[in-house]
Amino acid sequence: MSEIESIRKRMASSQHTARSVVEASVNAAEKLNDTLNAFLQIDRAGAVKRAEEIDKDSGPLAGIPIAIKDNICVQGMQTSCGSRILGDYHPPYDATVIERLLGAGAVVIGKTNCDEFAMGSSNENSAFGAVKNPWDTSRVPGGSSGGSAAAVAAGIVPVALGSDTGGSVRQPASLCGVVGLKPTYGRNSRYGLVAFASSLDQVGIFARNTEDVARVLGIIAGRDPHDATTADVPVPDYTPELSADLKGARLGFPKALFGEGLDAEVRASVESAVAVYRELGAEIVEVELPHAQYSIAVYYIIATAEASSNLARFDGVRYGFRAEDAPELRQMYRKTRDEGFGPEVKRRIMLGTYVLSAGYYEAYYHKAQQVRSLLKQDFQKAFERCDAIITPTSPTPAFLIGEKVDNPLAMYLNDIYTVTANLAGIPGLSVPCGLSAGRLPIGFQLLGSYWSEPTLFKLAHAYETAQPFTERPPIRSE
Ligand code: GLN
């Protein structure tokens, strides 16, 4: 059942006020932060003040506490991107998605921890310490939006926003046992989202059920004059589709992606989800994505190329941190960037600069763009035969903190199932489907064609109804 709906009902019957709901959420955030490190800022005073101005008629999200990844601008709060170079930078404006959430009555309670500039799959790249997985605090929550995923999994907030450039909403959602959406490219505005790789970035949504994700998407989606890449595609009411039945639905099964490198428990769990869909009346059709095998290589060329360009703006002049003892300008740039950026960000700037440099541009960047087009065509062909494709979200459940930090390639390979959606621009939704023997969440991913969010929601909701995921992590608010 929708948690947004149940909070609204409690407010309507005066069991709760916006203030009591928001205070409970802030209390939980403060109490659990020593253990989880999910928040970089908790704004008790601001949240309570705003909640006092809200009553049950303030909009579809009246009094709903929300956590925001610390790379999305919220006026009056910090935007650090998990980086020392931004430190306690305070943006002078709200991101468009924030403006729309606030317009609907939501209350932002804090900014969540993340990998530095959203680069990572484990949250260990944050300059402010790793986030812990509420299911097992010796393990990562996934990344890069790990703080948002952990906050929703632990029951601190019913909804959180993250950003997804190559899986940063879906992968942590999967590792933390919550639902996570990356919408179609152009569905949401990126205005006020600090850019990592502009042709891949989208703001995504975490919640504990599909219905809440659908409700929030309906509020934040749509054209924005501040972001020319938003599309002028009508925003439907995403909720009615939820109860539709699956008769006649065709679910694509890319068999080749269930092979090498996939953890046995994850495979078994996702295959049982496929069996559930079959029982619900969906037809399972085998599909092929012949270029998916190149997706990690293509992604790490394109994403780093775009990042090296986007991150050029952090020079010690315009934002946040500036190194001391650097009297000469070039020296100041160099020292600021050296002291301000962490090792993974530097690695990516160097990789990106390399693939864009004269002599290598054609061989790497240009080639990667060509393969990206082939991958898009793979999906187009596959979607002629099915309504959505099912894959695992992550090849393994949550790994141990420290397990992969010294091996960037092993870390990058985590993104094998998620980067394809960003490269193609299509939507992807991760849905929890079980626990491993070690009680770690496992998720499957649904991929759909452009603007097919309603189909993904319908499929996910049907699964949730047939096979509810009711387990809760040991670290949680009550
Ligand atoms: N893990 C991927 C990376 O490190 C994805 C990050 C993201 O989606 N922001 O690039």
mmCIF file of N, CA, C and O in Angstrom, residues 236-298:
data_model
loop_
_atom_site.group_PDB
_atom_site.id
_atom_site.type_symbol
_atom_site.label_atom_id
_atom_site.label_comp_id
_atom_site.label_asym_id
_atom_site.label_seq_id
_atom_site.Cartn_x
_atom_site.Cartn_y
_atom_site.Cartn_z
ATOM 1 N N PRO A 236 1.237 11.707 -17.918
ATOM 2 C CA PRO A 236 -0.041 11.098 -17.567
ATOM 3 C C PRO A 236 -0.184 10.972 -16.056
ATOM 4 O O PRO A 236 0.784 11.180 -15.326
ATOM 5 N N ASP A 237 -1.380 10.643 -15.601
ATOM 6 C CA ASP A 237 -1.534 10.221 -14.215
ATOM 7 C C ASP A 237 -1.022 8.777 -14.207
ATOM 8 O O ASP A 237 -1.570 7.919 -14.895
ATOM 9 N N TYR A 238 0.049 8.543 -13.468
ATOM 10 C CA TYR A 238 0.690 7.223 -13.543
ATOM 11 C C TYR A 238 0.001 6.162 -12.685
ATOM 12 O O TYR A 238 0.377 5.016 -12.723
ATOM 13 N N THR A 239 -0.972 6.559 -11.875
ATOM 14 C CA THR A 239 -1.517 5.560 -10.934
ATOM 15 C C THR A 239 -2.604 4.621 -11.476
ATOM 16 O O THR A 239 -2.634 3.474 -11.064
ATOM 17 N N PRO A 240 -3.501 5.046 -12.397
ATOM 18 C CA PRO A 240 -4.585 4.130 -12.782
ATOM 19 C C PRO A 240 -4.105 2.823 -13.404
ATOM 20 O O PRO A 240 -4.688 1.759 -13.183
ATOM 21 N N GLU A 241 -3.004 2.897 -14.156
ATOM 22 C CA GLU A 241 -2.453 1.712 -14.816
ATOM 23 C C GLU A 241 -2.090 0.610 -13.825
ATOM 24 O O GLU A 241 -1.928 -0.548 -14.185
ATOM 25 N N LEU A 242 -1.921 1.023 -12.570
ATOM 26 C CA LEU A 242 -1.335 0.080 -11.616
ATOM 27 C C LEU A 242 -2.150 -1.183 -11.424
ATOM 28 O O LEU A 242 -1.597 -2.246 -11.214
ATOM 29 N N SER A 243 -3.457 -1.052 -11.492
ATOM 30 C CA SER A 243 -4.235 -2.255 -11.212
ATOM 31 C C SER A 243 -4.591 -3.050 -12.467
ATOM 32 O O SER A 243 -5.269 -4.072 -12.384
ATOM 33 N N ALA A 244 -4.106 -2.588 -13.621
ATOM 34 C CA ALA A 244 -4.416 -3.306 -14.866
ATOM 35 C C ALA A 244 -3.869 -4.736 -14.819
ATOM 36 O O ALA A 244 -2.860 -4.992 -14.174
ATOM 37 N N ASP A 245 -4.537 -5.669 -15.505
ATOM 38 C CA ASP A 245 -4.009 -7.038 -15.427
ATOM 39 C C ASP A 245 -3.022 -7.324 -16.563
ATOM 40 O O ASP A 245 -2.888 -6.541 -17.496
ATOM 41 N N LEU A 246 -2.312 -8.430 -16.433
ATOM 42 C CA LEU A 246 -1.178 -8.675 -17.329
ATOM 43 C C LEU A 246 -1.501 -9.563 -18.522
ATOM 44 O O LEU A 246 -0.602 -9.943 -19.261
ATOM 45 N N LYS A 247 -2.764 -9.874 -18.704
ATOM 46 C CA LYS A 247 -3.134 -10.711 -19.860
ATOM 47 C C LYS A 247 -2.635 -10.053 -21.144
ATOM 48 O O LYS A 247 -2.881 -8.871 -21.377
ATOM 49 N N GLY A 248 -1.908 -10.815 -21.931
ATOM 50 C CA GLY A 248 -1.430 -10.279 -23.202
ATOM 51 C C GLY A 248 -0.105 -9.539 -23.095
ATOM 52 O O GLY A 248 0.480 -9.166 -24.100
ATOM 53 N N ALA A 249 0.385 -9.317 -21.859
ATOM 54 C CA ALA A 249 1.675 -8.628 -21.712
ATOM 55 C C ALA A 249 2.807 -9.566 -22.153
ATOM 56 O O ALA A 249 2.746 -10.771 -21.917
ATOM 57 N N ARG A 250 3.810 -8.994 -22.804
ATOM 58 C CA ARG A 250 4.953 -9.811 -23.249
ATOM 59 C C ARG A 250 6.219 -9.305 -22.556
ATOM 60 O O ARG A 250 6.583 -8.142 -22.673
ATOM 61 N N LEU A 251 6.862 -10.205 -21.848
ATOM 62 C CA LEU A 251 8.054 -9.836 -21.089
ATOM 63 C C LEU A 251 9.284 -10.444 -21.755
ATOM 64 O O LEU A 251 9.360 -11.660 -21.956
ATOM 65 N N GLY A 252 10.238 -9.591 -22.123
ATOM 66 C CA GLY A 252 11.433 -10.062 -22.815
ATOM 67 C C GLY A 252 12.456 -10.626 -21.835
ATOM 68 O O GLY A 252 12.715 -10.027 -20.785
ATOM 69 N N PHE A 253 13.017 -11.752 -22.212
ATOM 70 C CA PHE A 253 14.002 -12.421 -21.362
ATOM 71 C C PHE A 253 15.310 -12.538 -22.146
ATOM 72 O O PHE A 253 15.437 -13.353 -23.055
ATOM 73 N N PRO A 254 16.298 -11.677 -21.830
ATOM 74 C CA PRO A 254 17.578 -11.730 -22.543
ATOM 75 C C PRO A 254 18.492 -12.783 -21.916
ATOM 76 O O PRO A 254 19.298 -12.485 -21.045
ATOM 77 N N LYS A 255 18.345 -14.004 -22.399
ATOM 78 C CA LYS A 255 18.998 -15.162 -21.790
ATOM 79 C C LYS A 255 20.508 -14.961 -21.615
ATOM 80 O O LYS A 255 21.086 -15.335 -20.599
ATOM 81 N N ALA A 256 21.122 -14.324 -22.605
ATOM 82 C CA ALA A 256 22.583 -14.161 -22.565
ATOM 83 C C ALA A 256 23.038 -13.359 -21.339
ATOM 84 O O ALA A 256 24.182 -13.489 -20.894
ATOM 85 N N LEU A 257 22.164 -12.520 -20.811
ATOM 86 C CA LEU A 257 22.562 -11.710 -19.665
ATOM 87 C C LEU A 257 22.448 -12.470 -18.340
ATOM 88 O O LEU A 257 22.765 -11.937 -17.279
ATOM 89 N N PHE A 258 21.968 -13.697 -18.406
ATOM 90 C CA PHE A 258 21.833 -14.489 -17.180
ATOM 91 C C PHE A 258 22.983 -15.488 -17.057
ATOM 92 O O PHE A 258 22.861 -16.508 -16.401
ATOM 93 N N GLY A 259 24.101 -15.196 -17.726
ATOM 94 C CA GLY A 259 25.214 -16.147 -17.735
ATOM 95 C C GLY A 259 26.338 -15.759 -16.799
ATOM 96 O O GLY A 259 26.117 -15.468 -15.622
ATOM 97 N N GLU A 260 27.511 -15.717 -17.378
ATOM 98 C CA GLU A 260 28.761 -15.501 -16.658
ATOM 99 C C GLU A 260 28.729 -14.273 -15.733
ATOM 100 O O GLU A 260 28.238 -13.210 -16.111
ATOM 101 N N GLY A 261 29.270 -14.451 -14.526
ATOM 102 C CA GLY A 261 29.423 -13.322 -13.611
ATOM 103 C C GLY A 261 28.203 -13.065 -12.747
ATOM 104 O O GLY A 261 28.238 -12.229 -11.849
ATOM 105 N N LEU A 262 27.112 -13.780 -13.025
ATOM 106 C CA LEU A 262 25.891 -13.547 -12.239
ATOM 107 C C LEU A 262 25.855 -14.495 -11.043
ATOM 108 O O LEU A 262 25.960 -15.707 -11.203
ATOM 109 N N ASP A 263 25.716 -13.921 -9.869
ATOM 110 C CA ASP A 263 25.636 -14.687 -8.633
ATOM 111 C C ASP A 263 24.457 -15.684 -8.701
ATOM 112 O O ASP A 263 23.379 -15.342 -9.185
ATOM 113 N N ALA A 264 24.684 -16.891 -8.211
ATOM 114 C CA ALA A 264 23.678 -17.957 -8.345
ATOM 115 C C ALA A 264 22.374 -17.618 -7.625
ATOM 116 O O ALA A 264 21.278 -17.893 -8.132
ATOM 117 N N GLU A 265 22.493 -17.004 -6.454
ATOM 118 C CA GLU A 265 21.264 -16.661 -5.721
ATOM 119 C C GLU A 265 20.477 -15.566 -6.437
ATOM 120 O O GLU A 265 19.250 -15.573 -6.439
ATOM 121 N N VAL A 266 21.206 -14.616 -7.026
ATOM 122 C CA VAL A 266 20.526 -13.539 -7.762
ATOM 123 C C VAL A 266 19.819 -14.146 -8.975
ATOM 124 O O VAL A 266 18.647 -13.849 -9.242
ATOM 125 N N ARG A 267 20.518 -15.043 -9.672
ATOM 126 C CA ARG A 267 19.902 -15.661 -10.841
ATOM 127 C C ARG A 267 18.615 -16.386 -10.438
ATOM 128 O O ARG A 267 17.558 -16.197 -11.049
ATOM 129 N N ALA A 268 18.715 -17.203 -9.391
ATOM 130 C CA ALA A 268 17.549 -17.995 -8.974
ATOM 131 C C ALA A 268 16.390 -17.076 -8.595
ATOM 132 O O ALA A 268 15.236 -17.321 -8.965
ATOM 133 N N SER A 269 16.702 -16.010 -7.895
ATOM 134 C CA SER A 269 15.655 -15.107 -7.436
ATOM 135 C C SER A 269 14.975 -14.394 -8.613
ATOM 136 O O SER A 269 13.741 -14.286 -8.660
ATOM 137 N N VAL A 270 15.778 -13.906 -9.563
ATOM 138 C CA VAL A 270 15.189 -13.203 -10.709
ATOM 139 C C VAL A 270 14.429 -14.192 -11.590
ATOM 140 O O VAL A 270 13.349 -13.886 -12.111
ATOM 141 N N GLU A 271 14.948 -15.428 -11.697
ATOM 142 C CA GLU A 271 14.207 -16.420 -12.486
ATOM 143 C C GLU A 271 12.874 -16.767 -11.820
ATOM 144 O O GLU A 271 11.880 -17.012 -12.506
ATOM 145 N N SER A 272 12.835 -16.751 -10.486
ATOM 146 C CA SER A 272 11.510 -17.005 -9.893
ATOM 147 C C SER A 272 10.564 -15.836 -10.113
ATOM 148 O O SER A 272 9.358 -16.033 -10.209
ATOM 149 N N ALA A 273 11.122 -14.630 -10.227
ATOM 150 C CA ALA A 273 10.248 -13.495 -10.575
ATOM 151 C C ALA A 273 9.671 -13.693 -11.978
ATOM 152 O O ALA A 273 8.496 -13.406 -12.233
ATOM 153 N N VAL A 274 10.503 -14.203 -12.888
ATOM 154 C CA VAL A 274 10.015 -14.478 -14.253
ATOM 155 C C VAL A 274 8.869 -15.496 -14.183
ATOM 156 O O VAL A 274 7.832 -15.346 -14.849
ATOM 157 N N ALA A 275 9.030 -16.513 -13.321
ATOM 158 C CA ALA A 275 7.980 -17.532 -13.167
ATOM 159 C C ALA A 275 6.690 -16.906 -12.627
ATOM 160 O O ALA A 275 5.587 -17.265 -13.054
ATOM 161 N N VAL A 276 6.828 -15.945 -11.717
ATOM 162 C CA VAL A 276 5.646 -15.260 -11.184
ATOM 163 C C VAL A 276 4.917 -14.543 -12.328
ATOM 164 O O VAL A 276 3.691 -14.618 -12.458
ATOM 165 N N TYR A 277 5.688 -13.874 -13.186
ATOM 166 C CA TYR A 277 5.070 -13.177 -14.320
ATOM 167 C C TYR A 277 4.341 -14.152 -15.247
ATOM 168 O O TYR A 277 3.259 -13.859 -15.756
ATOM 169 N N ARG A 278 4.943 -15.314 -15.440
ATOM 170 C CA ARG A 278 4.296 -16.306 -16.298
ATOM 171 C C ARG A 278 2.948 -16.695 -15.692
ATOM 172 O O ARG A 278 1.931 -16.731 -16.377
ATOM 173 N N GLU A 279 2.963 -16.934 -14.382
ATOM 174 C CA GLU A 279 1.705 -17.308 -13.708
ATOM 175 C C GLU A 279 0.663 -16.198 -13.777
ATOM 176 O O GLU A 279 -0.534 -16.456 -13.797
ATOM 177 N N LEU A 280 1.146 -14.969 -13.794
ATOM 178 C CA LEU A 280 0.207 -13.836 -13.850
ATOM 179 C C LEU A 280 -0.376 -13.635 -15.248
ATOM 180 O O LEU A 280 -1.177 -12.733 -15.470
ATOM 181 N N GLY A 281 0.090 -14.436 -16.194
ATOM 182 C CA GLY A 281 -0.494 -14.363 -17.533
ATOM 183 C C GLY A 281 0.394 -13.706 -18.567
ATOM 184 O O GLY A 281 0.013 -13.576 -19.728
ATOM 185 N N ALA A 282 1.591 -13.259 -18.157
ATOM 186 C CA ALA A 282 2.482 -12.635 -19.144
ATOM 187 C C ALA A 282 3.138 -13.724 -19.993
ATOM 188 O O ALA A 282 3.411 -14.821 -19.514
ATOM 189 N N GLU A 283 3.368 -13.371 -21.247
ATOM 190 C CA GLU A 283 4.083 -14.295 -22.119
ATOM 191 C C GLU A 283 5.568 -13.951 -22.038
ATOM 192 O O GLU A 283 5.934 -12.770 -22.126
ATOM 193 N N ILE A 284 6.412 -14.963 -21.846
ATOM 194 C CA ILE A 284 7.854 -14.691 -21.743
ATOM 195 C C ILE A 284 8.484 -14.957 -23.115
ATOM 196 O O ILE A 284 8.374 -16.062 -23.641
ATOM 197 N N VAL A 285 9.100 -13.927 -23.683
ATOM 198 C CA VAL A 285 9.730 -14.105 -25.002
ATOM 199 C C VAL A 285 11.238 -13.865 -24.898
ATOM 200 O O VAL A 285 11.676 -12.908 -24.260
ATOM 201 N N GLU A 286 11.991 -14.749 -25.535
ATOM 202 C CA GLU A 286 13.447 -14.554 -25.498
ATOM 203 C C GLU A 286 13.845 -13.427 -26.431
ATOM 204 O O GLU A 286 13.360 -13.352 -27.553
ATOM 205 N N VAL A 287 14.696 -12.532 -25.943
ATOM 206 C CA VAL A 287 15.170 -11.435 -26.795
ATOM 207 C C VAL A 287 16.699 -11.406 -26.759
ATOM 208 O O VAL A 287 17.324 -11.959 -25.851
ATOM 209 N N GLU A 288 17.253 -10.735 -27.762
ATOM 210 C CA GLU A 288 18.715 -10.622 -27.800
ATOM 211 C C GLU A 288 19.134 -9.162 -27.822
ATOM 212 O O GLU A 288 18.492 -8.334 -28.472
ATOM 213 N N LEU A 289 20.201 -8.877 -27.090
ATOM 214 C CA LEU A 289 20.787 -7.532 -27.096
ATOM 215 C C LEU A 289 22.267 -7.724 -27.423
ATOM 216 O O LEU A 289 23.125 -7.677 -26.549
ATOM 217 N N PRO A 290 22.553 -7.943 -28.715
ATOM 218 C CA PRO A 290 23.912 -8.366 -29.078
ATOM 219 C C PRO A 290 25.015 -7.395 -28.669
ATOM 220 O O PRO A 290 26.150 -7.811 -28.469
ATOM 221 N N HIS A 291 24.686 -6.095 -28.557
ATOM 222 C CA HIS A 291 25.748 -5.143 -28.218
ATOM 223 C C HIS A 291 25.855 -4.839 -26.727
ATOM 224 O O HIS A 291 26.698 -4.048 -26.315
ATOM 225 N N ALA A 292 25.001 -5.486 -25.931
ATOM 226 C CA ALA A 292 25.029 -5.213 -24.490
ATOM 227 C C ALA A 292 26.385 -5.578 -23.882
ATOM 228 O O ALA A 292 26.813 -4.977 -22.893
ATOM 229 N N GLN A 293 27.063 -6.516 -24.496
ATOM 230 C CA GLN A 293 28.367 -6.924 -23.960
ATOM 231 C C GLN A 293 29.400 -5.794 -23.997
ATOM 232 O O GLN A 293 30.401 -5.840 -23.286
ATOM 233 N N TYR A 294 29.170 -4.792 -24.834
ATOM 234 C CA TYR A 294 30.130 -3.678 -24.910
ATOM 235 C C TYR A 294 29.732 -2.501 -24.021
ATOM 236 O O TYR A 294 30.399 -1.464 -24.014
ATOM 237 N N SER A 295 28.617 -2.653 -23.316
ATOM 238 C CA SER A 295 28.042 -1.469 -22.671
ATOM 239 C C SER A 295 28.932 -0.868 -21.585
ATOM 240 O O SER A 295 28.998 0.345 -21.439
ATOM 241 N N ILE A 296 29.627 -1.699 -20.818
ATOM 242 C CA ILE A 296 30.484 -1.147 -19.760
ATOM 243 C C ILE A 296 31.602 -0.304 -20.381
ATOM 244 O O ILE A 296 31.871 0.825 -19.961
ATOM 245 N N ALA A 297 32.226 -0.848 -21.421
ATOM 246 C CA ALA A 297 33.314 -0.114 -22.077
ATOM 247 C C ALA A 297 32.796 1.194 -22.659
ATOM 248 O O ALA A 297 33.395 2.258 -22.478
ATOM 249 N N VAL A 298 31.662 1.120 -23.334
ATOM 250 C CA VAL A 298 31.095 2.314 -23.965
ATOM 251 C C VAL A 298 30.723 3.347 -22.901
ATOM 252 O O VAL A 298 31.027 4.537 -23.016
#
